[in-house]
Amino acid sequence: MYLKSIEISGFKSFGKKSVLDFNVPISSIVGPNGSGKSNVAEAFSFVLGEQSIKSLRGKRAEDLIFNGGKDAPRSNRASVKLIFNNVQRILNIDFDEVAIERVVNRDSSSEYSINGSAVRLKDIVELLSSAHIGASGHQIISQGEADKVLNSNIRERREMIEDALGLKIYQNKKDESIRKLEKTEENIKQVESLRREIAPHIKFLKKQVEKIEKMVVMKEELTKMYHDYFRHEEEYIKFEKQNIATEKQPLLSVSGKLEKELVEAKQVLAKSVTKDSRSDDVVKVEDRLKEVRTLKDNLSRSVGRIEGEISSLFRMIKKQNEANSAMSKKTVDLSQVENVYKQIDLEIEEANSITEFSKIKEIFISIRKILSDFIERNKENEDKQAILDLENEIKKLELEKTGYEVKIREANNTETELSEQYAFLKNDIEKEKDSNRDAEKALFRIVAEQNEIRSKLNSLGSRESVLRRDEEELQRELQEASALVGLSALRYKDFWPIDTNGNALSHDQIVKEPRFVQEEKRRVMEKIKVRLEDAGVSGGDDVVKEYKETTERDSFLERELADLINSSTSLKNLIKELEEKLAIEFRNGVTKINIQFQEFFRAMFGGGSATLSIVKEKKRKKNSDTDLSVADSGEEIVEEEEAEEGLDIEVSLPKKKIKGLMMLSGGERALTSIALLFAISQVNPPPFIILDETDAALDEANSKKYGDMIVELSKYSQLILITHNRETMARAGVIYGVTMGMDGVSRLLSIQFEEAVQVAK
Ligand code: ATP
């Protein structure tokens, strides 16, 4: 026995806890109308997870809870517990005894538990379906629902059979997979739409980030260049400053020296102005010389005049003498004449060697004396007086001449004196002129040298101002660099410039590098700055962060999409597999049921035939894709036909030409449905079957047949029969009587067959 017992507490009319033990194959529940028998059957449906309140004959969940009666308070909850013997593990759970319980509260909440542990309805359904106990209720045939299987449409019938065949588990799985697939596809659409939505944003951010990355690279490049440039610049400025100072120092000292020299030269030149007074002295001496020379000339002229007069007197004397000699024709010795000649010759000889005029004159005089003496000696004294007079005159004149000659000598002395004086003065002045010239020369030299120094200082000054500009420029560049690439640009002191091979440059290489190289570097840096400004992306870090987050989200979505597509594929495969399995098992099951159905049917009706056949029924369905506007416009609504697989029942009663279910009598319908239910139950026997007055419509002969079949059926499944039928009761091992007292509470009691017959009445 699989089903051990059921505990009903607070459920419907069972206001008090009631337990029914099922330790025989056939248990029967009997009792008067309205005593609560069907409530027991419903208690089974309830605990097995029935979700339709309506099929439990209620409107709300509250209707399932004992509502109280006279002297019996209403219950707050309804609970039903079903206990299975699971030693044979008919339920796929590792317990020898399994208690499945469902509780419903007045707030409509349901609680399920297996062996006291709270579980979900799904767990209960799964556990039960493994034992062919389905929620479709095929094993619980409620009162008046015996022919439900005949009344239902092909689809419902199919579901019922699937359930009975234990295919519900697959069907559920399939339905669940379809639901999951729908959900997955919906998710796929959502994820795809999300990805589509963020794609342009990612594209935009990517471009921004690329720009930022380029900027970072540019900034790094610029920072390196800054380090090199600043270091070069600083070293160069220091070096150049030092150079200028070194070059300037000697120039300044020379300049100072020159200044002193200049002062001195100027002083010398200033003195020359006072020298002009000497010139006056020179002029004075010159004037006096001129006077002396004029005097000398005058004296000489007087001497000349006297000498002229003398010579004219001499001529007169000569003439006198000639006149005297003509008269006396006197002869003189040659020797006397030669002697005179010799005397004169000597005098002339002397005169030849003398330049001085006065001496020559004396010689002349002497010659004259010689001659006159000769004549005198040879002449006869004739007209001597005249000659004496003349001679006296001459003497007077010679005296006068001597007076002049003395004066001339004095004048000569004065002239000599003045000439010396003049020469001295002249010399003095010449000397002064020389020192002035030196001073002037010095002046020229100093000025030239000063000019040279000035020009050198000027060029140093230009270099200084260029350097100042360079320094200012460096400061400006430093500020700009820190604003542009950050403070890292200012850490150039930590770096030492290197060459293209990565070798450190020497200090000399740095400071002596041609300036155009720095200029060239600056030009390149300017270009980078312009490119940086052009690429200007604001909020760099935020953009990178956003890009990272967005791409991560997109990658996450991509992965999710891949997962979803994978699970969609596997769900589709699973659905396909389940469908195939369902189709195969269903067909096999139906074939098996048909064999049993045929047997039970023939047993019931003593012949005839009954078959379940798998059919496809075309069903009209409004096309869900139809555009409403088209529908509204009155155009023909497109409809499509959908083939639905289901089960049809074909019966053929013996000796009757009846072939449709519709034409069967109530009893015939009951027998047919019972035959089918029994057939189903035999193919895949559930642990228990509850038949709630399925025998109500049977006559005595058919009740007997029904009773026989029940016994047959009980070999496979435990039977709980709610009945008023004596025949049926007679087959039960245990009979429970249900009564309802004045308090409206159903009560159970185990009774004997005879009592049961009595109660049933
Ligand atoms: P019959 O032989 O006529 O089919 P039965 O024995 O099957 O009768 P049930 O249909 O099981 O009788 O029981 C019906 C009774 O249960 C009614 O009297 C009804 O008042 C009672 N009942 C149903 N729901 C509740 C409830 N929530 N609280 C109290 N009593 C209830």
CSV table of C-alpha atoms in Angstrom, one decimal, residues 373-652:
chain,number,residue,atom,x,y,z
A,373,ASP,CA,152.6,154.3,-51.1
A,374,PHE,CA,154.2,153.1,-54.3
A,375,ILE,CA,153.0,156.1,-56.2
A,376,GLU,CA,154.0,158.4,-53.5
A,377,ARG,CA,157.4,157.1,-53.5
A,378,ASN,CA,157.7,157.5,-57.2
A,379,LYS,CA,155.8,160.7,-57.8
A,380,GLU,CA,157.1,164.1,-57.6
A,381,ASN,CA,155.2,166.2,-55.3
A,382,GLU,CA,153.1,168.1,-57.6
A,383,ASP,CA,149.8,169.5,-56.6
A,384,LYS,CA,150.1,167.9,-53.2
A,385,GLN,CA,147.6,170.2,-51.5
A,386,ALA,CA,144.8,169.1,-53.6
A,387,ILE,CA,145.7,165.6,-52.9
A,388,LEU,CA,146.0,166.3,-49.2
A,389,ASP,CA,142.6,167.8,-49.1
A,390,LEU,CA,141.2,164.8,-50.8
A,391,GLU,CA,143.0,162.6,-48.4
A,392,ASN,CA,141.7,164.5,-45.4
A,393,GLU,CA,138.2,164.1,-46.7
A,394,ILE,CA,138.8,160.5,-47.0
A,395,LYS,CA,140.0,160.3,-43.5
A,396,LYS,CA,136.9,162.0,-42.2
A,397,LEU,CA,134.8,159.7,-44.1
A,398,GLU,CA,136.7,156.7,-42.8
A,399,LEU,CA,136.2,157.9,-39.3
A,400,GLU,CA,132.5,158.3,-39.9
A,401,LYS,CA,132.5,154.9,-41.5
A,402,THR,CA,134.3,153.4,-38.5
A,403,GLY,CA,131.6,154.9,-36.3
A,404,TYR,CA,129.0,153.2,-38.4
A,405,GLU,CA,130.9,150.0,-38.4
A,406,VAL,CA,130.9,150.0,-34.6
A,407,LYS,CA,127.2,150.4,-34.6
A,408,ILE,CA,126.8,147.6,-37.1
A,409,ARG,CA,128.8,145.4,-34.8
A,410,GLU,CA,126.6,146.3,-31.9
A,411,ALA,CA,123.5,145.7,-34.1
A,412,ASN,CA,125.0,142.3,-35.0
A,413,ASN,CA,125.4,141.4,-31.4
A,414,THR,CA,121.8,142.5,-30.6
A,415,GLU,CA,120.6,140.5,-33.6
A,416,THR,CA,122.5,137.4,-32.4
A,417,GLU,CA,121.1,137.8,-29.0
A,418,LEU,CA,117.5,138.3,-30.2
A,419,SER,CA,117.9,135.4,-32.6
A,420,GLU,CA,118.9,133.2,-29.8
A,421,GLN,CA,116.0,134.4,-27.7
A,422,TYR,CA,113.7,133.8,-30.7
A,423,ALA,CA,115.0,130.3,-31.2
A,424,PHE,CA,114.5,129.5,-27.6
A,425,LEU,CA,111.0,130.8,-27.5
A,426,LYS,CA,110.2,129.0,-30.8
A,427,ASN,CA,111.6,125.8,-29.4
A,428,ASP,CA,109.6,126.2,-26.2
A,429,ILE,CA,106.5,126.6,-28.2
A,430,GLU,CA,107.3,123.7,-30.4
A,431,LYS,CA,107.7,121.6,-27.3
A,432,GLU,CA,104.3,122.6,-26.0
A,433,LYS,CA,102.8,121.7,-29.3
A,434,ASP,CA,104.2,118.2,-29.0
A,435,SER,CA,102.6,117.5,-25.6
A,436,ASN,CA,99.3,118.8,-26.9
A,437,ARG,CA,99.5,116.5,-29.8
A,438,ASP,CA,100.1,113.6,-27.4
A,439,ALA,CA,97.1,114.6,-25.3
A,440,GLU,CA,95.0,114.8,-28.4
A,441,LYS,CA,96.3,111.5,-29.7
A,442,ALA,CA,95.5,110.0,-26.3
A,443,LEU,CA,92.1,111.6,-26.5
A,444,PHE,CA,91.5,110.1,-29.8
A,445,ARG,CA,92.8,106.7,-28.7
A,446,ILE,CA,90.7,106.9,-25.4
A,447,VAL,CA,87.6,107.9,-27.3
A,448,ALA,CA,88.2,105.1,-29.8
A,449,GLU,CA,88.9,102.6,-27.1
A,450,GLN,CA,85.9,103.9,-25.1
A,451,ASN,CA,83.8,103.5,-28.2
A,452,GLU,CA,85.0,100.0,-28.7
A,453,ILE,CA,84.3,99.2,-25.0
A,454,ARG,CA,81.0,100.9,-25.2
A,455,SER,CA,80.1,98.9,-28.3
A,456,LYS,CA,81.2,95.7,-26.5
A,457,LEU,CA,79.2,96.7,-23.4
A,458,ASN,CA,76.3,97.5,-25.6
A,459,SER,CA,76.5,94.1,-27.3
A,460,LEU,CA,76.7,92.6,-23.8
A,461,GLY,CA,73.7,94.7,-22.8
A,462,SER,CA,71.8,93.3,-25.8
A,463,ARG,CA,72.8,89.9,-24.8
A,464,GLU,CA,71.6,90.7,-21.2
A,465,SER,CA,68.3,91.9,-22.4
A,466,VAL,CA,67.9,88.9,-24.7
A,467,LEU,CA,68.7,86.8,-21.7
A,468,ARG,CA,66.2,88.7,-19.6
A,469,ARG,CA,63.6,88.0,-22.3
A,470,ASP,CA,64.6,84.4,-22.3
A,471,GLU,CA,64.2,84.2,-18.5
A,472,GLU,CA,60.8,85.9,-18.6
A,473,GLU,CA,59.8,83.6,-21.5
A,474,LEU,CA,61.0,80.6,-19.4
A,475,GLN,CA,58.8,81.7,-16.5
A,476,ARG,CA,55.8,82.2,-18.8
A,477,GLU,CA,56.5,78.8,-20.4
A,478,LEU,CA,56.7,77.2,-17.0
A,479,GLN,CA,53.3,78.6,-16.0
A,480,GLU,CA,51.8,77.6,-19.3
A,481,ALA,CA,53.2,74.1,-19.0
A,482,SER,CA,51.9,73.5,-15.5
A,483,ALA,CA,48.4,74.6,-16.7
A,484,LEU,CA,48.6,72.5,-19.8
A,485,VAL,CA,50.2,69.2,-18.7
A,486,GLY,CA,50.2,69.6,-14.9
A,487,LEU,CA,52.8,70.0,-12.3
A,488,SER,CA,54.8,67.1,-13.7
A,489,ALA,CA,56.1,69.5,-16.3
A,490,LEU,CA,57.8,71.5,-13.6
A,491,ARG,CA,59.9,68.5,-12.4
A,492,TYR,CA,62.4,69.1,-15.1
A,493,LYS,CA,65.2,69.5,-12.5
A,494,ASP,CA,64.8,65.7,-11.9
A,495,PHE,CA,65.8,65.0,-15.5
A,496,TRP,CA,69.1,65.5,-17.3
A,497,PRO,CA,68.9,65.9,-21.1
A,498,ILE,CA,70.0,62.9,-23.2
A,499,ASP,CA,70.9,62.6,-26.9
A,500,THR,CA,69.1,60.5,-29.5
A,501,ASN,CA,71.1,57.4,-28.4
A,502,GLY,CA,69.9,57.9,-24.8
A,503,ASN,CA,73.3,59.0,-23.5
A,504,ALA,CA,73.4,61.9,-21.1
A,505,LEU,CA,74.6,65.1,-22.6
A,506,SER,CA,77.6,66.9,-21.1
A,507,HIS,CA,77.1,70.3,-19.5
A,508,ASP,CA,79.1,71.8,-22.3
A,509,GLN,CA,76.9,70.2,-24.9
A,510,ILE,CA,73.9,71.6,-23.2
A,511,VAL,CA,75.1,75.2,-22.8
A,512,LYS,CA,76.8,75.4,-26.1
A,513,GLU,CA,74.0,74.0,-28.1
A,514,PRO,CA,73.1,76.5,-30.9
A,515,ARG,CA,70.1,78.5,-29.9
A,516,PHE,CA,68.2,77.7,-33.0
A,517,VAL,CA,68.0,74.1,-31.7
A,518,GLN,CA,66.0,75.3,-28.7
A,519,GLU,CA,63.9,77.5,-31.1
A,520,GLU,CA,63.2,74.5,-33.2
A,521,LYS,CA,62.2,72.5,-30.1
A,522,ARG,CA,59.9,75.4,-29.1
A,523,ARG,CA,58.3,75.4,-32.5
A,524,VAL,CA,57.6,71.6,-32.3
A,525,MET,CA,56.2,72.1,-28.8
A,526,GLU,CA,54.0,74.9,-30.1
A,527,LYS,CA,52.6,72.6,-32.7
A,528,ILE,CA,51.8,70.0,-30.1
A,529,LYS,CA,50.1,72.6,-27.9
A,530,VAL,CA,47.9,73.6,-30.8
A,531,ARG,CA,47.1,70.0,-31.5
A,532,LEU,CA,46.3,69.6,-27.8
A,533,GLU,CA,44.1,72.6,-27.8
A,534,ASP,CA,42.4,71.4,-30.9
A,535,ALA,CA,41.8,68.0,-29.4
A,536,GLY,CA,40.5,69.6,-26.3
A,537,VAL,CA,38.2,67.1,-24.5
A,538,SER,CA,36.7,68.3,-21.3
A,539,GLY,CA,36.3,66.1,-18.2
A,540,GLY,CA,38.8,63.6,-19.5
A,541,ASP,CA,38.7,61.3,-16.4
A,542,ASP,CA,34.9,61.3,-16.3
A,543,VAL,CA,34.7,60.4,-19.9
A,544,VAL,CA,37.2,57.6,-19.5
A,545,LYS,CA,35.4,56.3,-16.5
A,546,GLU,CA,32.0,56.5,-18.3
A,547,TYR,CA,33.5,54.8,-21.3
A,548,LYS,CA,34.9,52.1,-19.1
A,549,GLU,CA,31.6,51.6,-17.3
A,550,THR,CA,29.6,51.7,-20.5
A,551,THR,CA,31.8,49.3,-22.3
A,552,GLU,CA,31.8,47.0,-19.3
A,553,ARG,CA,28.1,47.2,-19.3
A,554,ASP,CA,28.0,46.5,-23.0
A,555,SER,CA,30.4,43.5,-22.5
A,556,PHE,CA,28.2,42.3,-19.7
A,557,LEU,CA,25.2,42.7,-22.0
A,558,GLU,CA,27.1,40.9,-24.8
A,559,ARG,CA,27.9,38.1,-22.5
A,560,GLU,CA,24.4,38.0,-21.3
A,561,LEU,CA,23.1,38.0,-24.8
A,562,ALA,CA,25.4,35.1,-25.7
A,563,ASP,CA,24.2,33.3,-22.6
A,564,LEU,CA,20.6,34.1,-23.5
A,565,ILE,CA,21.1,32.9,-27.1
A,566,ASN,CA,22.8,29.7,-25.8
A,567,SER,CA,20.0,29.1,-23.4
A,568,SER,CA,17.5,29.9,-26.1
A,569,THR,CA,19.1,27.3,-28.3
A,570,SER,CA,19.3,24.8,-25.6
A,571,LEU,CA,15.7,25.5,-24.6
A,572,LYS,CA,14.6,25.1,-28.2
A,573,ASN,CA,16.5,21.8,-28.3
A,574,LEU,CA,15.0,20.7,-25.0
A,575,ILE,CA,11.5,21.7,-26.2
A,576,LYS,CA,12.1,19.7,-29.4
A,577,GLU,CA,13.4,16.7,-27.4
A,578,LEU,CA,10.5,16.9,-25.0
A,579,GLU,CA,8.0,17.2,-27.9
A,580,GLU,CA,9.5,14.2,-29.5
A,581,LYS,CA,9.5,12.3,-26.3
A,582,LEU,CA,6.0,13.4,-25.5
A,583,ALA,CA,4.8,12.4,-29.0
A,584,ILE,CA,6.4,9.0,-28.8
A,585,GLU,CA,5.3,8.3,-25.2
A,586,PHE,CA,1.9,9.6,-25.9
A,587,ARG,CA,1.4,7.4,-28.9
A,588,ASN,CA,2.8,4.4,-27.1
A,589,GLY,CA,0.6,5.2,-24.1
A,590,VAL,CA,-2.5,5.7,-26.2
A,591,THR,CA,-1.8,2.4,-28.0
A,592,LYS,CA,-1.5,0.7,-24.6
A,593,ILE,CA,-4.6,2.4,-23.2
A,594,ASN,CA,-6.6,1.3,-26.3
A,595,ILE,CA,-5.8,-2.3,-25.6
A,596,GLN,CA,-7.1,-2.0,-22.1
A,597,PHE,CA,-10.0,0.3,-23.1
A,598,GLN,CA,-11.1,-2.3,-25.6
A,599,GLU,CA,-11.0,-5.0,-23.0
A,600,PHE,CA,-12.8,-3.0,-20.3
A,601,PHE,CA,-15.4,-1.8,-22.8
A,602,ARG,CA,-16.1,-5.3,-24.1
A,603,ALA,CA,-16.3,-6.5,-20.5
A,604,MET,CA,-18.8,-3.8,-19.6
A,605,PHE,CA,-20.9,-4.1,-22.7
A,606,GLY,CA,-20.3,-7.7,-23.5
A,607,GLY,CA,-18.8,-6.8,-26.9
A,608,GLY,CA,-18.5,-3.9,-29.2
A,609,SER,CA,-15.4,-1.8,-29.6
A,610,ALA,CA,-14.0,1.4,-28.2
A,611,THR,CA,-10.9,3.2,-29.4
A,612,LEU,CA,-9.0,6.4,-28.6
A,613,SER,CA,-7.6,7.9,-31.7
A,614,ILE,CA,-5.2,10.7,-32.1
A,615,VAL,CA,-6.7,13.4,-34.3
A,616,LYS,CA,-5.8,16.8,-35.5
A,617,GLU,CA,-8.5,19.3,-35.4
A,618,LYS,CA,-8.3,22.5,-37.3
A,619,LYS,CA,-9.0,25.5,-35.2
A,620,ARG,CA,-9.8,28.9,-36.5
A,621,LYS,CA,-7.7,31.6,-34.9
A,622,LYS,CA,-7.6,35.3,-35.4
A,623,ASN,CA,-4.3,36.3,-36.8
A,624,SER,CA,-2.6,38.0,-33.9
A,625,ASP,CA,-0.4,40.0,-36.4
A,626,THR,CA,-3.5,41.6,-38.0
A,627,ASP,CA,-3.2,45.3,-38.0
A,628,LEU,CA,-6.1,46.7,-36.0
A,629,SER,CA,-6.5,49.7,-38.4
A,630,VAL,CA,-7.0,47.2,-41.2
A,631,ALA,CA,-9.6,45.4,-39.1
A,632,ASP,CA,-11.3,48.7,-38.4
A,633,SER,CA,-11.4,49.6,-42.0
A,634,GLY,CA,-13.9,46.8,-42.5
A,635,GLU,CA,-11.6,44.8,-44.6
A,636,GLU,CA,-11.7,41.0,-44.3
A,637,ILE,CA,-10.0,39.9,-41.1
A,638,VAL,CA,-7.2,37.4,-41.9
A,639,GLU,CA,-7.7,34.2,-40.1
A,640,GLU,CA,-5.4,31.3,-40.0
A,641,GLU,CA,-6.0,27.7,-39.2
A,642,GLU,CA,-4.1,25.9,-36.6
A,643,ALA,CA,-3.9,22.2,-36.3
A,644,GLU,CA,-4.4,21.0,-32.8
A,645,GLU,CA,-3.6,17.5,-31.8
A,646,GLY,CA,-6.1,15.8,-29.5
A,647,LEU,CA,-7.8,12.5,-28.7
A,648,ASP,CA,-11.1,11.4,-30.0
A,649,ILE,CA,-13.2,8.5,-28.8
A,650,GLU,CA,-14.9,6.1,-31.1
A,651,VAL,CA,-17.3,3.6,-29.7
A,652,SER,CA,-19.4,0.9,-31.2
